[in-house]
């Protein structure tokens, strides 16, 4: 195949494994030539639709997860600090990302990486309008406009539709990748995704 | 470090990711020089103790799991066929493995691999005494003795104690590896375990 292939990357900035995966996507595109569509969805909506639950519901799993996340961050040589507010209601940042995606899909990547970093490295409360505005501004976006757009019914509808689309294709968690009809769940499946892109 | 390091491998033959991981351990020991202790435990007991549940409880996750398992099997170049009986009550084969471990720890690996293959490749009902006897016999073990030992109170106690030990160290699923106090959950964490063994 010589045509560039496109990977759908469904993510929620409240998901730590989404953060870890997001840090690896520039490398993935550089090595494989694939394009990545950054598609914000609402993980809470996915859990509700599928009957899945956050892994941290099981105390032993939550304890392991913190160690596992630190290990992956070190493996990737990426900064990571478990935030003081967790879990976070990510409805507002996910709507802000959706608003940006509707205006200019190419602008989502930088804004998402900045939100991820705000939450998973700098311990900022990215559910707050002030933080969303400031992070948007740092990405050369109109922060006031982005925050205002989170109240736009078309933005709310789009975020719901993206979430529904992911669920209809089989998603039950985050991050979730699709290459055509093939689904890859989790940061740890990037390995298999990259193999499939190389084949 | 020049001393050979020992990895504890807690597994249940009813767990497909335990099967996949088990196929990789000869390679791991060859590449790292580490020793592996094959420690049968009871995954149902782990779930009960931790409040965790089998991933197949969520229908979307169950569907994904089948595809994911086939992908890993292909990645490892190992045979795999999802069994017609799933989940299976593995109390009897796990007790049989425990009996073998108590008599000769070095004999567990071959017997476990044969049970895994019986269930995850050849679709045999490895919860049945006849199958356990026949598979034990194929491993040059005394099949009648192994089956009889599954009723031995000391064997039952030992399996419970192994399960309790894993839970006390943080386990909530299978397979679970320990290198010293560090826990690795899942076939997909073999990568990080091997890195730690090499460092």
mmCIF file of C-alpha atoms in Angstrom:
data_model
loop_
_atom_site.group_PDB
_atom_site.id
_atom_site.type_symbol
_atom_site.label_atom_id
_atom_site.label_comp_id
_atom_site.label_asym_id
_atom_site.label_seq_id
_atom_site.Cartn_x
_atom_site.Cartn_y
_atom_site.Cartn_z
ATOM 1 C CA UNK A 1 0.000 0.000 0.000
ATOM 2 C CA UNK A 2 1.390 3.391 -0.933
ATOM 3 C CA UNK A 3 -1.523 5.519 0.211
ATOM 4 C CA UNK A 4 -1.041 7.143 3.598
ATOM 5 C CA UNK A 5 -3.161 5.349 6.141
ATOM 6 C CA UNK A 6 -5.234 7.109 8.745
ATOM 7 C CA UNK A 7 -5.517 6.109 12.394
ATOM 8 C CA UNK A 8 -8.454 7.331 14.469
ATOM 9 C CA UNK A 9 -7.297 8.184 17.983
ATOM 10 C CA UNK A 10 -10.199 8.476 20.431
ATOM 11 C CA UNK A 11 -9.062 10.025 23.702
ATOM 12 C CA UNK A 12 -10.165 11.767 26.881
ATOM 13 C CA UNK A 13 -7.759 14.109 28.649
ATOM 14 C CA UNK A 14 -8.816 12.585 31.973
ATOM 15 C CA UNK A 15 -7.391 9.191 30.979
ATOM 16 C CA UNK A 16 -3.747 8.633 31.955
ATOM 17 C CA UNK A 17 -3.140 5.948 29.350
ATOM 18 C CA UNK A 18 -4.544 8.362 26.752
ATOM 19 C CA UNK A 19 -1.878 10.847 27.870
ATOM 20 C CA UNK A 20 0.894 8.272 27.572
ATOM 21 C CA UNK A 21 -0.292 7.190 24.117
ATOM 22 C CA UNK A 22 -0.633 10.793 22.963
ATOM 23 C CA UNK A 23 3.048 11.400 23.689
ATOM 24 C CA UNK A 24 3.968 8.609 21.249
ATOM 25 C CA UNK A 25 1.968 9.634 18.200
ATOM 26 C CA UNK A 26 4.478 11.991 16.605
ATOM 27 C CA UNK A 27 6.978 9.132 16.644
ATOM 28 C CA UNK A 28 4.410 6.760 15.200
ATOM 29 C CA UNK A 29 3.583 9.061 12.291
ATOM 30 C CA UNK A 30 7.270 9.763 11.648
ATOM 31 C CA UNK A 31 8.128 6.065 11.536
ATOM 32 C CA UNK A 32 5.102 4.819 9.587
ATOM 33 C CA UNK A 33 3.930 7.767 7.493
ATOM 34 C CA UNK A 34 0.421 7.239 8.856
ATOM 35 C CA UNK A 35 -1.872 10.165 9.577
ATOM 36 C CA UNK A 36 -3.584 10.430 12.961
ATOM 37 C CA UNK A 37 -7.015 11.964 13.493
ATOM 38 C CA UNK A 38 -7.261 13.231 17.064
ATOM 39 C CA UNK A 39 -10.859 12.599 18.071
ATOM 40 C CA UNK A 40 -11.977 13.787 21.534
ATOM 41 C CA UNK A 41 -14.754 11.673 23.042
ATOM 42 C CA UNK A 42 -16.226 11.374 26.512
ATOM 43 C CA UNK A 43 -14.918 8.380 28.428
ATOM 44 C CA UNK A 44 -17.709 8.686 31.001
ATOM 45 C CA UNK A 45 -20.208 8.324 28.163
ATOM 46 C CA UNK A 46 -18.391 5.250 26.866
ATOM 47 C CA UNK A 47 -18.494 3.616 30.312
ATOM 48 C CA UNK A 48 -22.204 4.402 30.619
ATOM 49 C CA UNK A 49 -23.007 2.989 27.176
ATOM 50 C CA UNK A 50 -21.009 -0.236 27.583
ATOM 51 C CA UNK A 51 -21.384 -1.057 31.283
ATOM 52 C CA UNK A 52 -17.626 -0.776 31.704
ATOM 53 C CA UNK A 53 -16.109 0.916 34.754
ATOM 54 C CA UNK A 54 -12.908 2.761 35.508
ATOM 55 C CA UNK A 55 -10.075 0.399 36.478
ATOM 56 C CA UNK A 56 -9.511 2.372 39.673
ATOM 57 C CA UNK A 57 -12.802 0.941 40.992
ATOM 58 C CA UNK A 58 -10.803 -2.090 42.221
ATOM 59 C CA UNK A 59 -8.418 -0.855 44.957
ATOM 60 C CA UNK A 60 -5.635 -3.333 44.124
ATOM 61 C CA UNK A 61 -5.869 -2.328 40.465
ATOM 62 C CA UNK A 62 -5.768 1.376 41.341
ATOM 63 C CA UNK A 63 -2.587 0.861 43.373
ATOM 64 C CA UNK A 64 -0.954 -1.092 40.557
ATOM 65 C CA UNK A 65 -2.062 1.467 37.975
ATOM 66 C CA UNK A 66 -0.134 4.278 39.611
ATOM 67 C CA UNK A 67 3.082 2.227 39.552
ATOM 68 C CA UNK A 68 2.385 1.030 36.019
ATOM 69 C CA UNK A 69 1.831 4.577 34.742
ATOM 70 C CA UNK A 70 5.095 5.749 36.271
ATOM 71 C CA UNK A 71 6.884 2.826 34.672
ATOM 72 C CA UNK A 72 5.480 3.604 31.205
ATOM 73 C CA UNK A 73 6.309 7.296 31.595
ATOM 74 C CA UNK A 74 9.877 6.344 32.440
ATOM 75 C CA UNK A 75 9.958 3.840 29.546
ATOM 76 C CA UNK A 76 8.842 6.631 27.209
ATOM 77 C CA UNK A 77 11.060 9.196 28.949
ATOM 78 C CA UNK A 78 8.042 11.460 29.485
ATOM 79 C CA UNK A 79 7.186 13.538 32.555
ATOM 80 C CA UNK A 80 4.314 12.250 34.676
ATOM 81 C CA UNK A 81 2.842 13.190 38.027
ATOM 82 C CA UNK A 82 -0.372 11.647 39.273
ATOM 83 C CA UNK A 83 -2.749 14.593 39.746
ATOM 84 C CA UNK A 84 -4.233 15.587 43.096
ATOM 85 C CA UNK A 85 -7.715 15.759 41.475
ATOM 86 C CA UNK A 86 -8.646 12.336 40.078
ATOM 87 C CA UNK A 87 -10.898 11.354 38.504
ATOM 88 C CA UNK A 88 -11.758 14.674 36.923
ATOM 89 C CA UNK A 89 -15.009 15.598 35.186
ATOM 90 C CA UNK A 90 -13.655 16.217 31.691
ATOM 91 C CA UNK A 91 -16.894 17.348 30.057
ATOM 92 C CA UNK A 92 -15.671 20.946 29.626
ATOM 93 C CA UNK A 93 -12.168 20.278 28.267
ATOM 94 C CA UNK A 94 -13.546 17.576 25.954
ATOM 95 C CA UNK A 95 -16.127 20.069 24.665
ATOM 96 C CA UNK A 96 -13.394 22.668 24.222
ATOM 97 C CA UNK A 97 -11.375 20.163 22.173
ATOM 98 C CA UNK A 98 -14.478 19.336 20.148
ATOM 99 C CA UNK A 99 -15.074 23.019 19.409
ATOM 100 C CA UNK A 100 -11.508 23.347 18.184
ATOM 101 C CA UNK A 101 -11.853 20.182 16.088
ATOM 102 C CA UNK A 102 -14.996 21.569 14.423
ATOM 103 C CA UNK A 103 -13.202 24.783 13.478
ATOM 104 C CA UNK A 104 -9.839 23.281 12.475
ATOM 105 C CA UNK A 105 -9.108 19.599 12.923
ATOM 106 C CA UNK A 106 -5.380 20.231 12.561
ATOM 107 C CA UNK A 107 -5.364 22.380 15.708
ATOM 108 C CA UNK A 108 -6.557 19.610 18.016
ATOM 109 C CA UNK A 109 -3.215 17.844 18.458
ATOM 110 C CA UNK A 110 -1.356 20.776 20.041
ATOM 111 C CA UNK A 111 -4.309 21.785 22.226
ATOM 112 C CA UNK A 112 -4.826 18.215 23.412
ATOM 113 C CA UNK A 113 -1.128 17.768 24.216
ATOM 114 C CA UNK A 114 -1.197 21.016 26.210
ATOM 115 C CA UNK A 115 -4.292 19.926 28.166
ATOM 116 C CA UNK A 116 -2.750 16.498 28.821
ATOM 117 C CA UNK A 117 0.398 18.161 30.075
ATOM 118 C CA UNK A 118 -1.586 20.580 32.210
ATOM 119 C CA UNK A 119 -3.331 17.720 33.981
ATOM 120 C CA UNK A 120 -0.831 14.828 33.934
ATOM 121 C CA UNK A 121 2.360 16.800 34.504
ATOM 122 C CA UNK A 122 1.500 20.201 35.997
ATOM 123 C CA UNK A 123 -1.476 19.144 38.162
ATOM 124 C CA UNK A 124 -3.719 21.919 36.817
ATOM 125 C CA UNK A 125 -7.503 21.737 37.191
ATOM 126 C CA UNK A 126 -8.263 21.505 33.479
ATOM 127 C CA UNK A 127 -11.989 21.230 34.200
ATOM 128 C CA UNK A 128 -11.974 24.959 35.063
ATOM 129 C CA UNK A 129 -12.747 27.598 32.433
ATOM 130 C CA UNK A 130 -9.771 29.746 33.454
ATOM 131 C CA UNK A 131 -7.332 26.902 32.867
ATOM 132 C CA UNK A 132 -8.954 25.923 29.572
ATOM 133 C CA UNK A 133 -8.784 29.562 28.424
ATOM 134 C CA UNK A 134 -5.153 29.933 29.432
ATOM 135 C CA UNK A 135 -4.079 26.635 27.857
ATOM 136 C CA UNK A 136 -5.959 27.476 24.641
ATOM 137 C CA UNK A 137 -4.278 30.871 24.580
ATOM 138 C CA UNK A 138 -0.885 29.189 24.917
ATOM 139 C CA UNK A 139 -1.732 27.234 21.758
ATOM 140 C CA UNK A 140 -2.476 30.421 19.788
ATOM 141 C CA UNK A 141 -6.212 29.814 20.009
ATOM 142 C CA UNK A 142 -8.814 32.382 21.043
ATOM 143 C CA UNK A 143 -9.333 31.236 24.639
ATOM 144 C CA UNK A 144 -12.517 33.242 25.203
ATOM 145 C CA UNK A 145 -14.004 31.842 22.040
ATOM 146 C CA UNK A 146 -13.045 28.263 22.960
ATOM 147 C CA UNK A 147 -14.562 28.543 26.435
ATOM 148 C CA UNK A 148 -17.742 30.142 25.060
ATOM 149 C CA UNK A 149 -18.047 27.369 22.464
ATOM 150 C CA UNK A 150 -18.310 24.719 25.205
ATOM 151 C CA UNK A 151 -21.888 25.965 25.695
ATOM 152 C CA UNK A 152 -22.757 25.690 22.009
ATOM 153 C CA UNK A 153 -25.415 22.994 21.382
ATOM 154 C CA UNK A 154 -23.696 21.997 18.133
ATOM 155 C CA UNK A 155 -20.482 21.307 20.058
ATOM 156 C CA UNK A 156 -22.327 19.290 22.702
ATOM 157 C CA UNK A 157 -24.049 17.285 19.961
ATOM 158 C CA UNK A 158 -20.788 16.659 18.151
ATOM 159 C CA UNK A 159 -19.060 15.337 21.279
ATOM 160 C CA UNK A 160 -21.998 13.006 21.907
ATOM 161 C CA UNK A 161 -21.925 11.859 18.277
ATOM 162 C CA UNK A 162 -18.177 11.160 18.401
ATOM 163 C CA UNK A 163 -18.655 9.147 21.591
ATOM 164 C CA UNK A 164 -21.536 7.223 20.022
ATOM 165 C CA UNK A 165 -19.457 6.549 16.922
ATOM 166 C CA UNK A 166 -16.606 5.072 18.960
ATOM 167 C CA UNK A 167 -19.011 2.884 20.943
ATOM 168 C CA UNK A 168 -20.767 1.724 17.765
ATOM 169 C CA UNK A 169 -17.360 0.633 16.432
ATOM 170 C CA UNK A 170 -16.647 -1.357 19.611
ATOM 171 C CA UNK A 171 -14.911 1.017 22.025
ATOM 172 C CA UNK A 172 -15.316 0.468 25.766
ATOM 173 C CA UNK A 173 -12.342 2.419 27.155
ATOM 174 C CA UNK A 174 -9.580 4.880 26.344
ATOM 175 C CA UNK A 175 -7.426 5.375 24.459
ATOM 176 C CA UNK A 176 -9.008 3.554 21.533
ATOM 177 C CA UNK A 177 -7.441 3.450 18.092
ATOM 178 C CA UNK A 178 -8.963 2.309 14.829
ATOM 179 C CA UNK A 179 -7.160 1.394 11.633
ATOM 180 C CA UNK A 180 -10.058 0.707 9.299
ATOM 181 C CA UNK A 181 -12.306 -1.692 11.175
ATOM 182 C CA UNK A 182 -9.524 -2.959 13.450
ATOM 183 C CA UNK A 183 -9.661 -1.664 16.997
ATOM 184 C CA UNK A 184 -6.728 -1.307 19.391
ATOM 185 C CA UNK A 185 -7.474 -0.573 23.030
ATOM 186 C CA UNK A 186 -4.895 0.951 25.298
ATOM 187 C CA UNK A 187 -1.500 2.580 25.206
ATOM 188 C CA UNK A 188 0.044 -0.895 25.325
ATOM 189 C CA UNK A 189 -1.484 -1.833 21.957
ATOM 190 C CA UNK A 190 0.452 0.881 20.079
ATOM 191 C CA UNK A 191 3.018 -1.842 19.464
ATOM 192 C CA UNK A 192 0.531 -3.960 17.501
ATOM 193 C CA UNK A 193 -0.907 -0.907 15.737
ATOM 194 C CA UNK A 194 2.546 0.093 14.545
ATOM 195 C CA UNK A 195 3.245 -3.440 13.308
ATOM 196 C CA UNK A 196 0.004 -3.384 11.337
ATOM 197 C CA UNK A 197 0.885 0.019 9.879
ATOM 198 C CA UNK A 198 4.277 -1.301 8.809
ATOM 199 C CA UNK A 199 2.897 -4.426 7.164
ATOM 200 C CA UNK B 1 24.091 -8.046 39.351
ATOM 201 C CA UNK B 2 25.573 -11.420 38.580
ATOM 202 C CA UNK B 3 23.205 -13.580 40.584
ATOM 203 C CA UNK B 4 20.447 -15.218 38.554
ATOM 204 C CA UNK B 5 17.204 -13.431 39.260
ATOM 205 C CA UNK B 6 13.959 -15.227 39.898
ATOM 206 C CA UNK B 7 10.591 -14.273 38.487
ATOM 207 C CA UNK B 8 7.404 -15.530 40.138
ATOM 208 C CA UNK B 9 4.818 -16.392 37.496
ATOM 209 C CA UNK B 10 1.316 -16.733 38.961
ATOM 210 C CA UNK B 11 -1.051 -18.276 36.446
ATOM 211 C CA UNK B 12 -4.367 -20.052 35.969
ATOM 212 C CA UNK B 13 -4.815 -22.378 32.992
ATOM 213 C CA UNK B 14 -8.272 -20.898 32.425
ATOM 214 C CA UNK B 15 -6.781 -17.479 31.645
ATOM 215 C CA UNK B 16 -5.980 -16.892 27.955
ATOM 216 C CA UNK B 17 -3.419 -14.177 28.625
ATOM 217 C CA UNK B 18 -1.708 -16.589 31.043
ATOM 218 C CA UNK B 19 -1.455 -19.043 28.144
ATOM 219 C CA UNK B 20 0.040 -16.441 25.829
ATOM 220 C CA UNK B 21 2.549 -15.346 28.473
ATOM 221 C CA UNK B 22 3.479 -18.947 29.274
ATOM 222 C CA UNK B 23 4.530 -19.519 25.659
ATOM 223 C CA UNK B 24 7.075 -16.699 25.979
ATOM 224 C CA UNK B 25 8.892 -17.711 29.158
ATOM 225 C CA UNK B 26 11.479 -20.036 27.629
ATOM 226 C CA UNK B 27 12.546 -17.150 25.408
ATOM 227 C CA UNK B 28 12.632 -14.803 28.373
ATOM 228 C CA UNK B 29 14.856 -17.088 30.413
ATOM 229 C CA UNK B 30 17.125 -17.746 27.435
ATOM 230 C CA UNK B 31 17.585 -14.033 26.742
ATOM 231 C CA UNK B 32 17.924 -12.813 30.350
ATOM 232 C CA UNK B 33 19.270 -15.764 32.311
ATOM 233 C CA UNK B 34 16.448 -15.288 34.820
ATOM 234 C CA UNK B 35 14.798 -18.249 36.498
ATOM 235 C CA UNK B 36 11.023 -18.561 36.476
ATOM 236 C CA UNK B 37 8.990 -20.121 39.276
ATOM 237 C CA UNK B 38 5.705 -21.415 37.841
ATOM 238 C CA UNK B 39 3.146 -20.826 40.599
ATOM 239 C CA UNK B 40 -0.415 -22.039 40.002
ATOM 240 C CA UNK B 41 -3.041 -19.982 41.795
ATOM 241 C CA UNK B 42 -6.807 -19.719 41.534
ATOM 242 C CA UNK B 43 -7.956 -16.718 39.512
ATOM 243 C CA UNK B 44 -11.514 -17.079 40.814
ATOM 244 C CA UNK B 45 -10.137 -16.731 44.341
ATOM 245 C CA UNK B 46 -8.180 -13.631 43.328
ATOM 246 C CA UNK B 47 -11.314 -12.020 41.867
ATOM 247 C CA UNK B 48 -13.271 -12.840 45.014
ATOM 248 C CA UNK B 49 -10.574 -11.425 47.303
ATOM 249 C CA UNK B 50 -10.060 -8.190 45.359
ATOM 250 C CA UNK B 51 -13.534 -7.388 44.029
ATOM 251 C CA UNK B 52 -12.185 -7.626 40.482
ATOM 252 C CA UNK B 53 -14.188 -9.319 37.735
ATOM 253 C CA UNK B 54 -13.381 -11.132 34.537
ATOM 254 C CA UNK B 55 -12.985 -8.748 31.587
ATOM 255 C CA UNK B 56 -15.558 -10.745 29.619
ATOM 256 C CA UNK B 57 -18.244 -9.345 31.956
ATOM 257 C CA UNK B 58 -18.468 -6.313 29.643
ATOM 258 C CA UNK B 59 -19.798 -7.550 26.269
ATOM 259 C CA UNK B 60 -17.819 -5.036 24.170
ATOM 260 C CA UNK B 61 -14.657 -6.018 26.043
ATOM 261 C CA UNK B 62 -15.348 -9.723 25.527
ATOM 262 C CA UNK B 63 -15.700 -9.205 21.765
ATOM 263 C CA UNK B 64 -12.480 -7.206 21.625
ATOM 264 C CA UNK B 65 -10.653 -9.759 23.774
ATOM 265 C CA UNK B 66 -11.191 -12.557 21.274
ATOM 266 C CA UNK B 67 -9.700 -10.465 18.459
ATOM 267 C CA UNK B 68 -6.889 -9.241 20.700
ATOM 268 C CA UNK B 69 -5.962 -12.789 21.741
ATOM 269 C CA UNK B 70 -5.811 -13.929 18.132
ATOM 270 C CA UNK B 71 -3.595 -10.987 17.306
ATOM 271 C CA UNK B 72 -1.159 -11.762 20.139
ATOM 272 C CA UNK B 73 -1.077 -15.437 19.189
ATOM 273 C CA UNK B 74 -0.213 -14.457 15.638
ATOM 274 C CA UNK B 75 2.368 -11.920 16.900
ATOM 275 C CA UNK B 76 3.985 -14.712 18.941
ATOM 276 C CA UNK B 77 3.487 -17.269 16.169
ATOM 277 C CA UNK B 78 1.634 -19.566 18.580
ATOM 278 C CA UNK B 79 -1.469 -21.660 17.919
ATOM 279 C CA UNK B 80 -4.668 -20.411 19.519
ATOM 280 C CA UNK B 81 -8.324 -21.378 19.283
ATOM 281 C CA UNK B 82 -10.932 -19.899 21.581
ATOM 282 C CA UNK B 83 -12.410 -22.874 23.459
ATOM 283 C CA UNK B 84 -16.053 -23.912 23.239
ATOM 284 C CA UNK B 85 -16.198 -24.104 27.063
ATOM 285 C CA UNK B 86 -15.421 -20.687 28.566
ATOM 286 C CA UNK B 87 -15.062 -19.733 31.305
ATOM 287 C CA UNK B 88 -14.001 -23.046 32.761
ATOM 288 C CA UNK B 89 -13.928 -23.996 36.440
ATOM 289 C CA UNK B 90 -10.193 -24.576 36.835
ATOM 290 C CA UNK B 91 -10.196 -25.723 40.452
ATOM 291 C CA UNK B 92 -9.223 -29.300 39.536
ATOM 292 C CA UNK B 93 -6.416 -28.597 37.053
ATOM 293 C CA UNK B 94 -5.014 -25.899 39.351
ATOM 294 C CA UNK B 95 -5.013 -28.404 42.215
ATOM 295 C CA UNK B 96 -3.341 -30.971 39.958
ATOM 296 C CA UNK B 97 -0.632 -28.435 39.127
ATOM 297 C CA UNK B 98 -0.256 -27.621 42.810
ATOM 298 C CA UNK B 99 0.169 -31.310 43.651
ATOM 299 C CA UNK B 100 2.898 -31.590 41.026
ATOM 300 C CA UNK B 101 4.582 -28.417 42.314
ATOM 301 C CA UNK B 102 4.627 -29.812 45.860
ATOM 302 C CA UNK B 103 6.330 -33.012 44.672
ATOM 303 C CA UNK B 104 8.737 -31.469 42.153
ATOM 304 C CA UNK B 105 8.629 -27.780 41.328
ATOM 305 C CA UNK B 106 10.653 -28.371 38.169
ATOM 306 C CA UNK B 107 7.901 -30.544 36.696
ATOM 307 C CA UNK B 108 5.267 -27.787 36.734
ATOM 308 C CA UNK B 109 6.374 -25.994 33.578
ATOM 309 C CA UNK B 110 5.853 -28.915 31.171
ATOM 310 C CA UNK B 111 2.564 -29.971 32.788
ATOM 311 C CA UNK B 112 1.233 -26.405 32.739
ATOM 312 C CA UNK B 113 2.208 -25.937 29.084
ATOM 313 C CA UNK B 114 0.429 -29.195 28.216
ATOM 314 C CA UNK B 115 -2.734 -28.148 30.087
ATOM 315 C CA UNK B 116 -2.642 -24.709 28.449
ATOM 316 C CA UNK B 117 -2.305 -26.345 25.055
ATOM 317 C CA UNK B 118 -5.098 -28.804 25.820
ATOM 318 C CA UNK B 119 -7.494 -25.974 26.589
ATOM 319 C CA UNK B 120 -6.344 -23.034 24.412
ATOM 320 C CA UNK B 121 -5.371 -24.987 21.303
ATOM 321 C CA UNK B 122 -7.056 -28.398 21.338
ATOM 322 C CA UNK B 123 -10.353 -27.383 23.018
ATOM 323 C CA UNK B 124 -10.160 -30.180 25.601
ATOM 324 C CA UNK B 125 -12.207 -30.053 28.804
ATOM 325 C CA UNK B 126 -9.268 -29.808 31.176
ATOM 326 C CA UNK B 127 -11.609 -29.590 34.171
ATOM 327 C CA UNK B 128 -12.315 -33.317 33.720
ATOM 328 C CA UNK B 129 -10.290 -35.937 35.592
ATOM 329 C CA UNK B 130 -9.822 -38.059 32.456
ATOM 330 C CA UNK B 131 -8.228 -35.201 30.584
ATOM 331 C CA UNK B 132 -6.049 -34.209 33.545
ATOM 332 C CA UNK B 133 -4.903 -37.838 33.885
ATOM 333 C CA UNK B 134 -4.143 -38.170 30.187
ATOM 334 C CA UNK B 135 -2.282 -34.864 29.981
ATOM 335 C CA UNK B 136 -0.267 -35.712 33.114
ATOM 336 C CA UNK B 137 0.582 -39.078 31.616
ATOM 337 C CA UNK B 138 1.803 -37.347 28.459
ATOM 338 C CA UNK B 139 4.217 -35.389 30.661
ATOM 339 C CA UNK B 140 5.675 -38.578 32.205
ATOM 340 C CA UNK B 141 3.773 -37.995 35.426
ATOM 341 C CA UNK B 142 1.686 -40.612 37.251
ATOM 342 C CA UNK B 143 -1.771 -39.510 36.090
ATOM 343 C CA UNK B 144 -3.707 -41.545 38.654
ATOM 344 C CA UNK B 145 -1.593 -40.131 41.437
ATOM 345 C CA UNK B 146 -2.003 -36.552 40.171
ATOM 346 C CA UNK B 147 -5.786 -36.878 39.945
ATOM 347 C CA UNK B 148 -6.004 -38.496 43.381
ATOM 348 C CA UNK B 149 -3.872 -35.711 44.867
ATOM 349 C CA UNK B 150 -6.453 -33.090 43.870
ATOM 350 C CA UNK B 151 -8.507 -34.389 46.812
ATOM 351 C CA UNK B 152 -5.633 -34.083 49.281
ATOM 352 C CA UNK B 153 -6.317 -31.417 51.948
ATOM 353 C CA UNK B 154 -2.650 -30.378 51.916
ATOM 354 C CA UNK B 155 -2.902 -29.666 48.176
ATOM 355 C CA UNK B 156 -6.113 -27.681 48.608
ATOM 356 C CA UNK B 157 -4.493 -25.669 51.418
ATOM 357 C CA UNK B 158 -1.399 -25.008 49.357
ATOM 358 C CA UNK B 159 -3.400 -23.687 46.397
ATOM 359 C CA UNK B 160 -5.317 -21.391 48.751
ATOM 360 C CA UNK B 161 -2.064 -20.219 50.355
ATOM 361 C CA UNK B 162 -0.487 -19.487 46.955
ATOM 362 C CA UNK B 163 -3.558 -17.494 45.949
ATOM 363 C CA UNK B 164 -3.507 -15.588 49.239
ATOM 364 C CA UNK B 165 0.207 -14.880 48.811
ATOM 365 C CA UNK B 166 -0.330 -13.386 45.356
ATOM 366 C CA UNK B 167 -3.223 -11.244 46.608
ATOM 367 C CA UNK B 168 -1.202 -10.087 49.612
ATOM 368 C CA UNK B 169 1.528 -8.952 47.212
ATOM 369 C CA UNK B 170 -0.986 -6.962 45.138
ATOM 370 C CA UNK B 171 -2.326 -9.337 42.479
ATOM 371 C CA UNK B 172 -5.867 -8.810 41.142
ATOM 372 C CA UNK B 173 -5.712 -10.749 37.846
ATOM 373 C CA UNK B 174 -3.696 -13.165 35.728
ATOM 374 C CA UNK B 175 -1.036 -13.617 34.681
ATOM 375 C CA UNK B 176 0.833 -11.800 37.419
ATOM 376 C CA UNK B 177 4.621 -11.650 37.608
ATOM 377 C CA UNK B 178 6.791 -10.503 40.463
ATOM 378 C CA UNK B 179 10.449 -9.558 40.331
ATOM 379 C CA UNK B 180 11.215 -8.890 43.968
ATOM 380 C CA UNK B 181 8.482 -6.522 45.132
ATOM 381 C CA UNK B 182 7.720 -5.243 41.636
ATOM 382 C CA UNK B 183 4.505 -6.560 40.120
ATOM 383 C CA UNK B 184 3.720 -6.904 36.417
ATOM 384 C CA UNK B 185 0.150 -7.645 35.416
ATOM 385 C CA UNK B 186 -0.664 -9.159 32.068
ATOM 386 C CA UNK B 187 0.989 -10.757 29.085
ATOM 387 C CA UNK B 188 1.544 -7.258 27.679
ATOM 388 C CA UNK B 189 3.825 -6.325 30.577
ATOM 389 C CA UNK B 190 6.419 -9.006 29.699
ATOM 390 C CA UNK B 191 8.105 -6.249 27.713
ATOM 391 C CA UNK B 192 8.684 -4.138 30.849
ATOM 392 C CA UNK B 193 9.640 -7.203 32.910
ATOM 393 C CA UNK B 194 12.288 -8.156 30.373
ATOM 394 C CA UNK B 195 13.658 -4.610 30.333
ATOM 395 C CA UNK B 196 13.948 -4.688 34.118
ATOM 396 C CA UNK B 197 15.671 -8.079 33.979
ATOM 397 C CA UNK B 198 18.159 -6.708 31.458
ATOM 398 C CA UNK B 199 18.964 -3.581 33.458
#
